[in-house]
Amino acid sequence: RLSKRRLKRGVFHSLVDLQAAINRFVAEHNQEPRPFAWTADPDRIIEAVKRGHQELDSLH
């Protein structure tokens, strides 16, 4: 959300401007916080991690 709503559309002339935009987004977002709801299947995530480890191990 931060990337899509604030960073992609913003123009930042300095690192301080970027940090201020991020801090404003976080402050605004936290005014009405909602818990994050996972939609991905945990078993698929675990399998993807295992495949990644296997691929890394095969490179060495």
CSV table of C-alpha atoms in Angstrom, one decimal:
chain,number,residue,atom,x,y,z
A,1,ARG,CA,0.0,0.0,0.0
A,2,LEU,CA,2.8,2.4,0.9
A,3,SER,CA,4.5,1.8,-2.4
A,4,LYS,CA,1.4,2.0,-4.6
A,5,ARG,CA,-0.3,4.9,-2.8
A,6,ARG,CA,2.6,7.2,-1.8
A,7,LEU,CA,5.9,6.2,-3.2
A,8,LYS,CA,5.2,5.5,-6.9
A,9,ARG,CA,3.2,8.8,-7.3
A,10,GLY,CA,5.5,11.0,-5.2
A,11,VAL,CA,8.4,13.2,-6.2
A,12,PHE,CA,11.0,13.3,-3.5
A,13,HIS,CA,13.9,15.8,-3.8
A,14,SER,CA,15.8,14.4,-0.8
A,15,LEU,CA,16.0,11.5,1.5
A,16,VAL,CA,14.4,13.7,4.2
A,17,ASP,CA,11.4,14.3,1.9
A,18,LEU,CA,11.1,10.5,1.3
A,19,GLN,CA,11.3,9.8,5.0
A,20,ALA,CA,8.6,12.4,5.7
A,21,ALA,CA,6.3,10.9,3.2
A,22,ILE,CA,6.7,7.4,4.7
A,23,ASN,CA,6.2,8.7,8.2
A,24,ARG,CA,3.0,10.6,7.1
A,25,PHE,CA,1.6,7.4,5.4
A,26,VAL,CA,2.3,5.4,8.6
A,27,ALA,CA,0.7,8.0,10.8
A,28,GLU,CA,-2.4,8.2,8.6
A,29,HIS,CA,-2.6,4.5,8.2
A,30,ASN,CA,-2.3,3.9,12.0
A,31,GLN,CA,-5.3,6.2,12.7
A,32,GLU,CA,-7.6,3.3,11.8
A,33,PRO,CA,-5.5,0.2,12.2
A,34,ARG,CA,-6.8,-3.2,11.0
A,35,PRO,CA,-5.1,-6.5,11.5
A,36,PHE,CA,-3.4,-8.0,8.5
A,37,ALA,CA,-5.3,-11.0,7.2
A,38,TRP,CA,-3.2,-13.7,5.5
A,39,THR,CA,-4.7,-14.9,2.3
A,40,ALA,CA,-1.9,-17.2,1.1
A,41,ASP,CA,-1.9,-20.8,1.9
A,42,PRO,CA,0.9,-21.5,4.5
A,43,ASP,CA,1.7,-24.9,3.0
A,44,ARG,CA,2.4,-23.3,-0.4
A,45,ILE,CA,4.7,-20.7,1.3
A,46,ILE,CA,6.6,-23.5,3.1
A,47,GLU,CA,7.0,-25.5,-0.1
A,48,ALA,CA,8.3,-22.4,-1.9
A,49,VAL,CA,10.9,-21.8,0.8
A,50,LYS,CA,12.0,-25.4,0.6
A,51,ARG,CA,12.4,-25.2,-3.2
A,52,GLY,CA,14.4,-22.0,-2.7
A,53,HIS,CA,16.7,-23.7,-0.2
A,54,GLN,CA,17.1,-26.6,-2.5
A,55,GLU,CA,18.0,-24.3,-5.4
A,56,LEU,CA,20.5,-22.4,-3.3
A,57,ASP,CA,22.1,-25.6,-2.0
A,58,SER,CA,22.5,-26.9,-5.6
A,59,LEU,CA,24.4,-23.8,-6.6
A,60,HIS,CA,27.2,-24.4,-4.0
